[in-house]
CSV table of C-alpha atoms and ligand atoms in Angstrom, one decimal:
chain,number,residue,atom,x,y,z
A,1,UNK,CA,-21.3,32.7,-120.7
A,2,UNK,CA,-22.2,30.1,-123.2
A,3,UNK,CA,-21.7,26.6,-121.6
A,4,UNK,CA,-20.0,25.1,-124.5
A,5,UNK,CA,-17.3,27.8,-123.5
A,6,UNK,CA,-16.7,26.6,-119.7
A,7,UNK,CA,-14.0,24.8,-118.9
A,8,UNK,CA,-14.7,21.3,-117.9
A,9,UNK,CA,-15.0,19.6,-115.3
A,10,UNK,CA,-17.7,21.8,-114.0
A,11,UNK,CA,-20.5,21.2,-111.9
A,12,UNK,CA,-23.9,22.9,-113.3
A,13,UNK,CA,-26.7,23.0,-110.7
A,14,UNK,CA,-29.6,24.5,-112.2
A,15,UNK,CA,-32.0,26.9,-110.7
A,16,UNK,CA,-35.6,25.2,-112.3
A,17,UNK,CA,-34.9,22.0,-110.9
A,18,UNK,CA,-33.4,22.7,-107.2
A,19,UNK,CA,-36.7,24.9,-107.7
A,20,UNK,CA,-38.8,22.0,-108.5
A,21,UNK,CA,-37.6,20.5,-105.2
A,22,UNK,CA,-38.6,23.5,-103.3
A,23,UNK,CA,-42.1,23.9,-104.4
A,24,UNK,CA,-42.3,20.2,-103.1
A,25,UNK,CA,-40.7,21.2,-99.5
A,26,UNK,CA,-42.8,24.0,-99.5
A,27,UNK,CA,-45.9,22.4,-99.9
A,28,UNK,CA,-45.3,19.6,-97.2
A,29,UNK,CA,-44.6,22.2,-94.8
A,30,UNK,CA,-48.0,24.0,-95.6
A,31,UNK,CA,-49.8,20.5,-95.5
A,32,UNK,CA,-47.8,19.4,-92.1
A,33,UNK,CA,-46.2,22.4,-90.0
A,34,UNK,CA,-42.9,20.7,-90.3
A,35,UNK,CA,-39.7,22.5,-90.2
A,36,UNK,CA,-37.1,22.0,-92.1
A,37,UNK,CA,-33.6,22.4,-92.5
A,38,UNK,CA,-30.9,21.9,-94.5
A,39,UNK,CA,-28.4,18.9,-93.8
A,40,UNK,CA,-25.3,21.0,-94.8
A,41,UNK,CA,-23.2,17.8,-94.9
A,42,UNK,CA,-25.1,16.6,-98.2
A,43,UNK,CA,-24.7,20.1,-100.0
A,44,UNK,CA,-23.0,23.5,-98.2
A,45,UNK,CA,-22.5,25.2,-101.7
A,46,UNK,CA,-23.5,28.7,-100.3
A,47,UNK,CA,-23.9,30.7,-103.3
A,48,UNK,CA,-27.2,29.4,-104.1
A,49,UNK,CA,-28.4,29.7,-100.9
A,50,UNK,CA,-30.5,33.2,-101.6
A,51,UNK,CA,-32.5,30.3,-104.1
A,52,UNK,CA,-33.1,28.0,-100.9
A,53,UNK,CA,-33.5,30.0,-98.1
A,54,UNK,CA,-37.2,31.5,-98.5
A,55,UNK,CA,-38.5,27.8,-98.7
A,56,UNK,CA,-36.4,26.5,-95.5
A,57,UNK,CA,-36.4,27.2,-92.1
A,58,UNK,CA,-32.6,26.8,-91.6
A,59,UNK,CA,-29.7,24.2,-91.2
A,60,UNK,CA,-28.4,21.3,-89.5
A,61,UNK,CA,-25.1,20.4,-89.3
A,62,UNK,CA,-23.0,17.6,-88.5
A,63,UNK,CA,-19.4,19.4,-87.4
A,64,UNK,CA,-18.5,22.5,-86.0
A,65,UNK,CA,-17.4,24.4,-89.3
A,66,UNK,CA,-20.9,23.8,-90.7
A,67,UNK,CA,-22.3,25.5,-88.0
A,68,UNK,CA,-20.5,28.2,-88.5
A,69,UNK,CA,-21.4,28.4,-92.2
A,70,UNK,CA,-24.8,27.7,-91.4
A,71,UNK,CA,-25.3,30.6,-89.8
A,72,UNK,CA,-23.2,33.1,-91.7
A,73,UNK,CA,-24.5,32.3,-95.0
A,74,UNK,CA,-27.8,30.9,-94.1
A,75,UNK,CA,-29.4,32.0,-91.4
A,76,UNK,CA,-32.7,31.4,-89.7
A,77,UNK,CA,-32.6,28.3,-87.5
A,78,UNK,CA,-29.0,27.2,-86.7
A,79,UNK,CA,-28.7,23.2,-85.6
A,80,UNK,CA,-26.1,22.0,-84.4
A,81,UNK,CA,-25.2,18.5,-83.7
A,82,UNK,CA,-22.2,16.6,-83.9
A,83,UNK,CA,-21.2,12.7,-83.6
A,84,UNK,CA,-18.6,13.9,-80.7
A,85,UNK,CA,-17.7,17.2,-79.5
A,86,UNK,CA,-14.8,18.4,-78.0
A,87,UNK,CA,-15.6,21.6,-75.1
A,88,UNK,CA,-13.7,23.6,-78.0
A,89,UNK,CA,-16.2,22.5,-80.2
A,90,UNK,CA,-19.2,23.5,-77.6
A,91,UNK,CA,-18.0,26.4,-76.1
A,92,UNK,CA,-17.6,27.8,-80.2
A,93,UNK,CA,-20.6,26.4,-81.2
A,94,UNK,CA,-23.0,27.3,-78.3
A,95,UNK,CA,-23.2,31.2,-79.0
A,96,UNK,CA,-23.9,30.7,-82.8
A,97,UNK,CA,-27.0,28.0,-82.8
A,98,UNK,CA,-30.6,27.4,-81.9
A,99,UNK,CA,-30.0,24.2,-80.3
A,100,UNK,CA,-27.7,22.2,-79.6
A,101,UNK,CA,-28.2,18.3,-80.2
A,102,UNK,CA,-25.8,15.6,-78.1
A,103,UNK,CA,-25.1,12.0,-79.7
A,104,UNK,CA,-25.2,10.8,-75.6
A,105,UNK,CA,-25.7,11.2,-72.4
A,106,UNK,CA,-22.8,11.4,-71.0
A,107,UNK,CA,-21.7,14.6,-73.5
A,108,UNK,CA,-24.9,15.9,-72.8
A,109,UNK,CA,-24.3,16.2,-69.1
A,110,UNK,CA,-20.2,17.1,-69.5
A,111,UNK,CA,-21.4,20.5,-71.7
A,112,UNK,CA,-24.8,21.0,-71.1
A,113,UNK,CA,-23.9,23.9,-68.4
A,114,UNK,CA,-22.4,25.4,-71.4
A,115,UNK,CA,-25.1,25.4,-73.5
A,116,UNK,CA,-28.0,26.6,-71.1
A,117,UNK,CA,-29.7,30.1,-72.0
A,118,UNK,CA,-27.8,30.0,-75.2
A,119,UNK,CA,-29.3,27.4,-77.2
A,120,UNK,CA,-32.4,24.4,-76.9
A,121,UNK,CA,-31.0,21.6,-75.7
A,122,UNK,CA,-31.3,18.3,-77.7
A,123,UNK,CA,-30.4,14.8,-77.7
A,124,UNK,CA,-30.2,12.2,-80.4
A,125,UNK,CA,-32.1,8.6,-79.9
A,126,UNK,CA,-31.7,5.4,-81.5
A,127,UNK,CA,-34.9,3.7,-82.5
A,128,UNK,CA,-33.1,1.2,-83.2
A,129,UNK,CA,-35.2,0.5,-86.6
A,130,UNK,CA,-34.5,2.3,-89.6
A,131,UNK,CA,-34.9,2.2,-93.3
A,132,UNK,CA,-31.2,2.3,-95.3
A,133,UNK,CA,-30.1,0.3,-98.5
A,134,UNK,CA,-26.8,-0.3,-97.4
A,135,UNK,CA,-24.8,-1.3,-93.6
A,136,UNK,CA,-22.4,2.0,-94.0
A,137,UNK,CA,-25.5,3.8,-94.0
A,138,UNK,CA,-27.5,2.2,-91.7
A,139,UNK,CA,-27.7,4.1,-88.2
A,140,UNK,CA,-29.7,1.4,-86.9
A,141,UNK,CA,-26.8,-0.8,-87.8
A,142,UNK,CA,-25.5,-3.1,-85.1
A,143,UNK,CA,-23.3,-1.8,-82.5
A,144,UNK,CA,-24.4,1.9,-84.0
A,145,UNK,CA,-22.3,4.6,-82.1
A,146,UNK,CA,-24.7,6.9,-83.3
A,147,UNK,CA,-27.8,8.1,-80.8
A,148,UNK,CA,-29.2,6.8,-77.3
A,149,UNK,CA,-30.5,3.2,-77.6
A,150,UNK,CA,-34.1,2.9,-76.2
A,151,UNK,CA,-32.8,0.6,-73.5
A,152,UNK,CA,-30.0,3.1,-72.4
A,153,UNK,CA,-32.4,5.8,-71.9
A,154,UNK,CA,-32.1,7.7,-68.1
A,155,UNK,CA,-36.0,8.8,-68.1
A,156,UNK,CA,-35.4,12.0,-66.2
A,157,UNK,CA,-33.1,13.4,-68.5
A,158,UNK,CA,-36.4,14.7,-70.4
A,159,UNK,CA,-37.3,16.5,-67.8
A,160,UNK,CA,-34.3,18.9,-68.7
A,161,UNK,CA,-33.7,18.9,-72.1
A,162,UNK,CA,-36.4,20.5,-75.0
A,163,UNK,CA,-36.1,17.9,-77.6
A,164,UNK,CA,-35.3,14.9,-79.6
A,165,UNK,CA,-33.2,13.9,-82.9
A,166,UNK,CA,-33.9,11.0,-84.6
A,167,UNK,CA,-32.4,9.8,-87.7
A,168,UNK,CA,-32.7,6.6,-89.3
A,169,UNK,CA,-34.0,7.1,-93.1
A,170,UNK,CA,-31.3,6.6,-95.8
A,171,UNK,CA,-32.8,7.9,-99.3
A,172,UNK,CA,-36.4,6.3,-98.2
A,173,UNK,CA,-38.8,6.4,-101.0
A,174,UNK,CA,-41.2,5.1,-99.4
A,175,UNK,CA,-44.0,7.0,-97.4
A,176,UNK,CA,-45.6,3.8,-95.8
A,177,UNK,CA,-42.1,2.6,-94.8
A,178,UNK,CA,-41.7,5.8,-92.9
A,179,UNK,CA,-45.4,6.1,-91.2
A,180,UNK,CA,-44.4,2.5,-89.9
A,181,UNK,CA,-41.0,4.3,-88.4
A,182,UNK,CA,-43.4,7.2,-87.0
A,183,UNK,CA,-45.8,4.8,-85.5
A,184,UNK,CA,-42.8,2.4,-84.0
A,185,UNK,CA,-41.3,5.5,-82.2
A,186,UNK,CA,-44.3,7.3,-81.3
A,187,UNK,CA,-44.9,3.5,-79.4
A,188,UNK,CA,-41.9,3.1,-77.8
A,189,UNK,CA,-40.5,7.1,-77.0
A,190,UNK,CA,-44.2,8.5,-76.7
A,191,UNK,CA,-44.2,9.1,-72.7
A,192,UNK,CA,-40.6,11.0,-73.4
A,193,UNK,CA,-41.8,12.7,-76.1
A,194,UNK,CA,-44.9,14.5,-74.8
A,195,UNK,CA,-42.6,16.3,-72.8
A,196,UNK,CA,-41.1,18.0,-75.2
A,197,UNK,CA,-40.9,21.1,-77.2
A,198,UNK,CA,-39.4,19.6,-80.3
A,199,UNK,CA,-38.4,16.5,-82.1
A,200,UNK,CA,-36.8,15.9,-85.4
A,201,UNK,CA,-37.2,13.2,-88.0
A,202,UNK,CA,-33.5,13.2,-89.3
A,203,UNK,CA,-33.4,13.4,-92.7
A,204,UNK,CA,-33.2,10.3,-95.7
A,205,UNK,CA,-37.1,11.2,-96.1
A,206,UNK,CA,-37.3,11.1,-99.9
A,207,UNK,CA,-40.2,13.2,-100.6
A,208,UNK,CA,-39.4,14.8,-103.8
A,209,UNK,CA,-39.1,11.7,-105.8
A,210,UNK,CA,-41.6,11.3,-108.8
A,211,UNK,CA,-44.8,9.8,-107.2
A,212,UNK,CA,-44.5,10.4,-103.6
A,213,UNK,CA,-47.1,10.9,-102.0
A,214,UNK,CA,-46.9,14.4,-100.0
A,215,UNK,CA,-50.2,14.4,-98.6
A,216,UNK,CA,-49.6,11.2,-96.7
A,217,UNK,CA,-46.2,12.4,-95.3
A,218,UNK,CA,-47.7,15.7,-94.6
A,219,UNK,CA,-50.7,14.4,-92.7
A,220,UNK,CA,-48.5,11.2,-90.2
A,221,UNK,CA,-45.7,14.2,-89.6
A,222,UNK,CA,-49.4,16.7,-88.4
A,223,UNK,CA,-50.8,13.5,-86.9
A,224,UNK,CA,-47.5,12.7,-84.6
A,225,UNK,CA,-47.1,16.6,-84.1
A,226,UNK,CA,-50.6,17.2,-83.0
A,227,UNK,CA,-50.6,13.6,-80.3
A,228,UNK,CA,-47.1,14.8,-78.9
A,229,UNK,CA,-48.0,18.5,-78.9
A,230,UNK,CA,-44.3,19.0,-80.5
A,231,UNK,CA,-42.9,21.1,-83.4
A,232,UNK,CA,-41.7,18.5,-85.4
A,233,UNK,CA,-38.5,18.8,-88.0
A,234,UNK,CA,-37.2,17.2,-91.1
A,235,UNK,CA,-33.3,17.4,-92.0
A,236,UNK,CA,-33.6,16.9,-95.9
A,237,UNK,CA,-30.3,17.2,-97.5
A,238,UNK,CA,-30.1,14.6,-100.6
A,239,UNK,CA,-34.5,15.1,-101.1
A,240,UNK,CA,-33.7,19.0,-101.7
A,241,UNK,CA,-30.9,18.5,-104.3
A,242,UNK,CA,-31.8,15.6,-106.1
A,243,UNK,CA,-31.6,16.1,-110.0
A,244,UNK,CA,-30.6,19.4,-109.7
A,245,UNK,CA,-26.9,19.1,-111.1
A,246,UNK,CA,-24.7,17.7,-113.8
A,247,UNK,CA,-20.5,17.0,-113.3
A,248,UNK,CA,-19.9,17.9,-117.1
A,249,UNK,CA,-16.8,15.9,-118.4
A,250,UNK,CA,-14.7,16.0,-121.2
A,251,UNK,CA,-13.8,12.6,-123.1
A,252,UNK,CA,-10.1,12.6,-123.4
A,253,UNK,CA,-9.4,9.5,-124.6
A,254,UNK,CA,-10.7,6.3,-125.6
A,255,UNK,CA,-8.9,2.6,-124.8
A,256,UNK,CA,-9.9,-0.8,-125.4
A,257,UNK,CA,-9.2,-4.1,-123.8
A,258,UNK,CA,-12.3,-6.5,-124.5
A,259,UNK,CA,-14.4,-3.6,-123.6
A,260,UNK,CA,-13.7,0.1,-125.0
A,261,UNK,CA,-12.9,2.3,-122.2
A,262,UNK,CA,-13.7,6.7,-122.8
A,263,UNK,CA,-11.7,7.9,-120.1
A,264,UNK,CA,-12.9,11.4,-119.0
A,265,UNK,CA,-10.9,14.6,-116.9
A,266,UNK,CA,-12.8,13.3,-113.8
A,267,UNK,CA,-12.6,11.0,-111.3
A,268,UNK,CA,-14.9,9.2,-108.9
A,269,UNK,CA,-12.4,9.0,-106.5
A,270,UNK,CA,-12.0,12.9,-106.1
A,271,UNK,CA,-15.0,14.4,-107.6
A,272,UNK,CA,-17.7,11.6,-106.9
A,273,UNK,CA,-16.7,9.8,-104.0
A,274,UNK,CA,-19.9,7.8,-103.3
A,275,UNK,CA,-19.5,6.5,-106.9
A,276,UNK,CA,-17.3,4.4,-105.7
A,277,UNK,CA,-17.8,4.0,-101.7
A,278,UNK,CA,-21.5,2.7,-102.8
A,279,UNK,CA,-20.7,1.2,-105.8
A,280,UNK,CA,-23.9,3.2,-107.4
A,281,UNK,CA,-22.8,4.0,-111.1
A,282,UNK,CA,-23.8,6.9,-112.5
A,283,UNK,CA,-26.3,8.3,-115.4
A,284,UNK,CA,-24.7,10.0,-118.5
A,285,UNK,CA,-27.4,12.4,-120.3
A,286,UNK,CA,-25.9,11.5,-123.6
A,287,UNK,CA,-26.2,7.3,-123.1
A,288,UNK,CA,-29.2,5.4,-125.0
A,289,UNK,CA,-30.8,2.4,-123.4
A,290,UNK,CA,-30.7,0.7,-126.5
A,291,UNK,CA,-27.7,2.0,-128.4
A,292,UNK,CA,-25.3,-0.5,-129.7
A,293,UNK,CA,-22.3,1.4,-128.8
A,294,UNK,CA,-21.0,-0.2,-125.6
A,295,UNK,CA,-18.5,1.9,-122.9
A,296,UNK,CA,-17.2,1.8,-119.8
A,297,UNK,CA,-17.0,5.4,-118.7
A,298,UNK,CA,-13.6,5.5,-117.0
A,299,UNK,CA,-11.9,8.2,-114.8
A,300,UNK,CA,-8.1,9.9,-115.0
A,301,UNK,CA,-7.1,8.6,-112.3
A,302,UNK,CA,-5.1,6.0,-111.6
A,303,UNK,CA,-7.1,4.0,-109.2
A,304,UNK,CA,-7.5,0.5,-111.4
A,305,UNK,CA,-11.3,0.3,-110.6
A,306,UNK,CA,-12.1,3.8,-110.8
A,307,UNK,CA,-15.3,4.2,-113.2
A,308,UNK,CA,-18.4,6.3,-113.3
A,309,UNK,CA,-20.7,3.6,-115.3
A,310,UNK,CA,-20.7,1.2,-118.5
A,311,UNK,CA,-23.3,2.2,-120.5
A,312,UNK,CA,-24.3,2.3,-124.1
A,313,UNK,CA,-24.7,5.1,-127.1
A,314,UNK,CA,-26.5,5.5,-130.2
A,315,UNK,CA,-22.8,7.1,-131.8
A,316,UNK,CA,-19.6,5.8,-131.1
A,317,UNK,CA,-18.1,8.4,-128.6
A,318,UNK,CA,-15.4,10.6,-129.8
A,319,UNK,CA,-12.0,12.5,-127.9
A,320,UNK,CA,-13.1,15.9,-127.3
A,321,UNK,CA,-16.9,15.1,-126.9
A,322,UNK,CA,-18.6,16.5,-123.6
A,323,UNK,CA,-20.6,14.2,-121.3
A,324,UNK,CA,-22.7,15.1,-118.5
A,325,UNK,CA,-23.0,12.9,-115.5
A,326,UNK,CA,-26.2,13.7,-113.7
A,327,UNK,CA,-27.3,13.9,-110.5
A,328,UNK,CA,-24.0,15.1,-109.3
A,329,UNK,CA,-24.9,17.4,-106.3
A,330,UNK,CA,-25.0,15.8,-103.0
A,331,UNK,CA,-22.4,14.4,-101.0
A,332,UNK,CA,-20.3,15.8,-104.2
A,333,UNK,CA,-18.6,19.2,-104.0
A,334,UNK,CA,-18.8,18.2,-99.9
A,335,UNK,CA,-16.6,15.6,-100.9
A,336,UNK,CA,-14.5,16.7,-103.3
A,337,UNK,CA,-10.5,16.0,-103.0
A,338,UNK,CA,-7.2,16.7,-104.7
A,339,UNK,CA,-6.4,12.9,-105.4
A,340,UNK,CA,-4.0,12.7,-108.2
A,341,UNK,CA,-3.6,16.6,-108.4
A,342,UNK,CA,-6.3,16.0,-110.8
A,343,UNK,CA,-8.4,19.6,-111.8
A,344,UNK,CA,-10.6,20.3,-109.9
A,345,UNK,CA,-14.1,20.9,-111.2
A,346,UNK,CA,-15.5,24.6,-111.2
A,347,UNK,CA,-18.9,25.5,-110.2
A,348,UNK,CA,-21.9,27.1,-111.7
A,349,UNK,CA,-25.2,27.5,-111.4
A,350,UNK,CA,-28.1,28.1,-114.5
A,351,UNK,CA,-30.6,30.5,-113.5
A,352,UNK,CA,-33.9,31.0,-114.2
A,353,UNK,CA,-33.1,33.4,-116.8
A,354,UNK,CA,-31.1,31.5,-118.5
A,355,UNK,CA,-27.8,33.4,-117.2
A,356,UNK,CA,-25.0,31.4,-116.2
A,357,UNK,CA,-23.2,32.4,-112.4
A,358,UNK,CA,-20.0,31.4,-111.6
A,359,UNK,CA,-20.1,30.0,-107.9
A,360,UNK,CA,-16.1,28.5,-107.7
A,361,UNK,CA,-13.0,28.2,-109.2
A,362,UNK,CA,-10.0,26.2,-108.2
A,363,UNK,CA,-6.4,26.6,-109.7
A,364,UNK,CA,-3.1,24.8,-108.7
A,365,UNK,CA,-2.5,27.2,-105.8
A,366,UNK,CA,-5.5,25.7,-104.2
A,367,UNK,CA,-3.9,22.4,-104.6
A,368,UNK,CA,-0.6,23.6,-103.2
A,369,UNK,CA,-2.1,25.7,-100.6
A,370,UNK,CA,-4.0,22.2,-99.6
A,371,UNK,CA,-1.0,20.3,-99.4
A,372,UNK,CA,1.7,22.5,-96.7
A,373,UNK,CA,1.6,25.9,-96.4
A,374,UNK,CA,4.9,25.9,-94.8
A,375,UNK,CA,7.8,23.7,-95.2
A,376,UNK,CA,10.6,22.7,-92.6
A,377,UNK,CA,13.5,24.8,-92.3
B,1,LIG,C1,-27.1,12.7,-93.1
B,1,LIG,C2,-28.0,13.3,-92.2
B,1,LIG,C3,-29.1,14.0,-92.7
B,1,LIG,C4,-29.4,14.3,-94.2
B,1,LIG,O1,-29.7,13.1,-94.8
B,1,LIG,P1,-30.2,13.0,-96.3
B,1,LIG,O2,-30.2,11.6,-96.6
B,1,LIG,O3,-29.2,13.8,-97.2
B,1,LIG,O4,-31.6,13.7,-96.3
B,1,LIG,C5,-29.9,14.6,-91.7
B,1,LIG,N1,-29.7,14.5,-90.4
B,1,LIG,C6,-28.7,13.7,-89.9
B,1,LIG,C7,-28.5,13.6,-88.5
B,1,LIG,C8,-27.8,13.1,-90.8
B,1,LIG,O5,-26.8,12.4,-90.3
């Protein structure tokens, strides 16, 4: 398969880079004894999971169908946590992980009888400090649903549970910023903690961003492990995936109205949802700092504000030319919707060798098949 012969949309995740990423986990694993697994919420796409799984230790999850998938296609260390279970959820869930983490107390003693000898029991805390560009992300948020807050904490409950969840980095690319995070909870949770087996870090640790300094991580996530005497765990999800992946896009069209407008056969709102929930434009490979060709990069859908970026070229676009949007892999093809009953993008991934793998295709039955599967009679 030559790419200029695939269909778009497409995804492309390439092998090098997500392999790039890996050599980085790796190495702050060797440096730290960390574990860490894969938040499945940011990117599930299975079929490149024989390229992650010798550099991980597992996945975490955030619902019951990730679990699942976790640990049929995955394997290793199953985590499962969830925001709010139902007993449906539990009773499902309890025979197929390797612990089981509750957002609260009062679900951790409703189903932890149904969890004991089956899984490590875990419970989520709220530090109640955090590091997150924006509110929606923010767990530390106020009137945050999500954890135990320090002052809501029934101290005995450690005696009977193996470990802690804590989660409260959002894309943080900044190893100081998370040390001070370290040090605040190792302060306030440190008495808890030591009686412990295990305690995770969440994920939103940015480690394989250009210049981050993996030593220092490795050595605070050692220190904490060694003055606890815990295993300790890192979720990454967005840090394992970043840069891996271009949504490749076909211009289809090419408007003005005080500003010329390429409209392309993708759309935020069903095939790059945080585009537009974060108002974070994307990068286009093809666009030129300093070109003098100015566009807004607009979507086929019909939402009014639905764009992927304004940005500028060194050539006038043209219909038919191929963009490709980078950095399109997580929270992406998790996300992606039939909105419109726009196409919906196929997946590959580039290998090493050069060889191009078809991962996923979608046609209209998929659509259909989405919509009712059986109408009133
Ligand atoms: C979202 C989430 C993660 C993964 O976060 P990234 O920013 O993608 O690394 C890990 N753990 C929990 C509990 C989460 O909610």
């Amino acid at each position: 398969m030559q790419q200029n012969e695939l269909k778009t949309p497409y995804f492309m995740i390439n092998e090098d880079k997500l392999i790039e990423n890996l050599e980085k986990a790796k190495q702050l694993k060797e440096i730290s004894g960390v574990k860490l697994v894969l938040a499945l919420k940011c990117f599930s796409t299975w079929g490149v999971f024989d390229i992650i799984k010798p550099y991980l230790d597992g996945t975490t999850s955030s619902g019951p169908f990730e679990v699942k998938l976790g640990h049929e296609t995955f394997g290793g260390e199953t985590h499962a946590y969830s925001v709010g279970y139902s007993e449906e959820d539990v009773r499902e869930v309890a025979d197929i992980c390797d612990k089981m983490i509750f957002n609260s107390q009062s679900q951790l003693s409703a189903y932890r009888h149904l969890v004991e000898g089956k899984a490590s029991l875990g419970l989520r805390l709220n530090p109640g400090v955090s590091y997150a560009g924006q509110d929606l992300a923010n767990p530390a948020r106020p009137f945050s649903r999500l954890g135990v807050q320090a002052d809501h904490i029934d101290a005995t409950v450690f005696e009977s549970i193996d470990g802690v969840m804590f989660h409260m980095n959002c894309e943080n690319k900044d190893v100081d910023a998370f040390i001070e995070l370290l040090d605040a909870i190792s302060a306030q949770f440190g008495e808890y903690l030591d009686k412990l087996d295990w305690v995770s870090m969440g994920g939103g640790v940015f480690f394989t961003w250009p210049g981050y300094d993996i030593d220092k991580l490795g050595s605070a996530l050692k220190a904490f492990s060694v003055k606890h005497g815990v295993q300790m765990y890192l979720e990454p999800g967005e840090a394992i995936i970043t840069k891996t992946t271009d949504l490749v896009v076909t211009v289809v069209d090419i408007v003005e109205n005080d500003k010329k407008t390429a409209i392309v056969d993708s759309a935020t709102e069903a095939h790059r949802l945080d585009t537009l929930i974060y108002n974070e434009p994307a990068a286009i490979l093809e666009a030129s700092e300093d070109g003098e060709h100015h566009y807004v990069i607009g979507s086929c859908s019909c939402l009014a504000g639905d764009q992927f970026c304004e940005t500028t070229f060194a050539q006038p676009l043209k219909i038919g030319q191929r963009l490709h949007i980078l950095d399109s892999a997580g929270y992406t093809m998790v996300k992606l919707n039939w909105f419109n009953g726009l196409r919906m993008p196929s997946v590959y991934c580039q290998r090493t060798s050069g060889a191009i793998e078809k991962l996923n295709e979608f046609d209209y039955s998929d659509f259909k098949r989405s919509l009712s599967q059986w109408s009133v009679n």
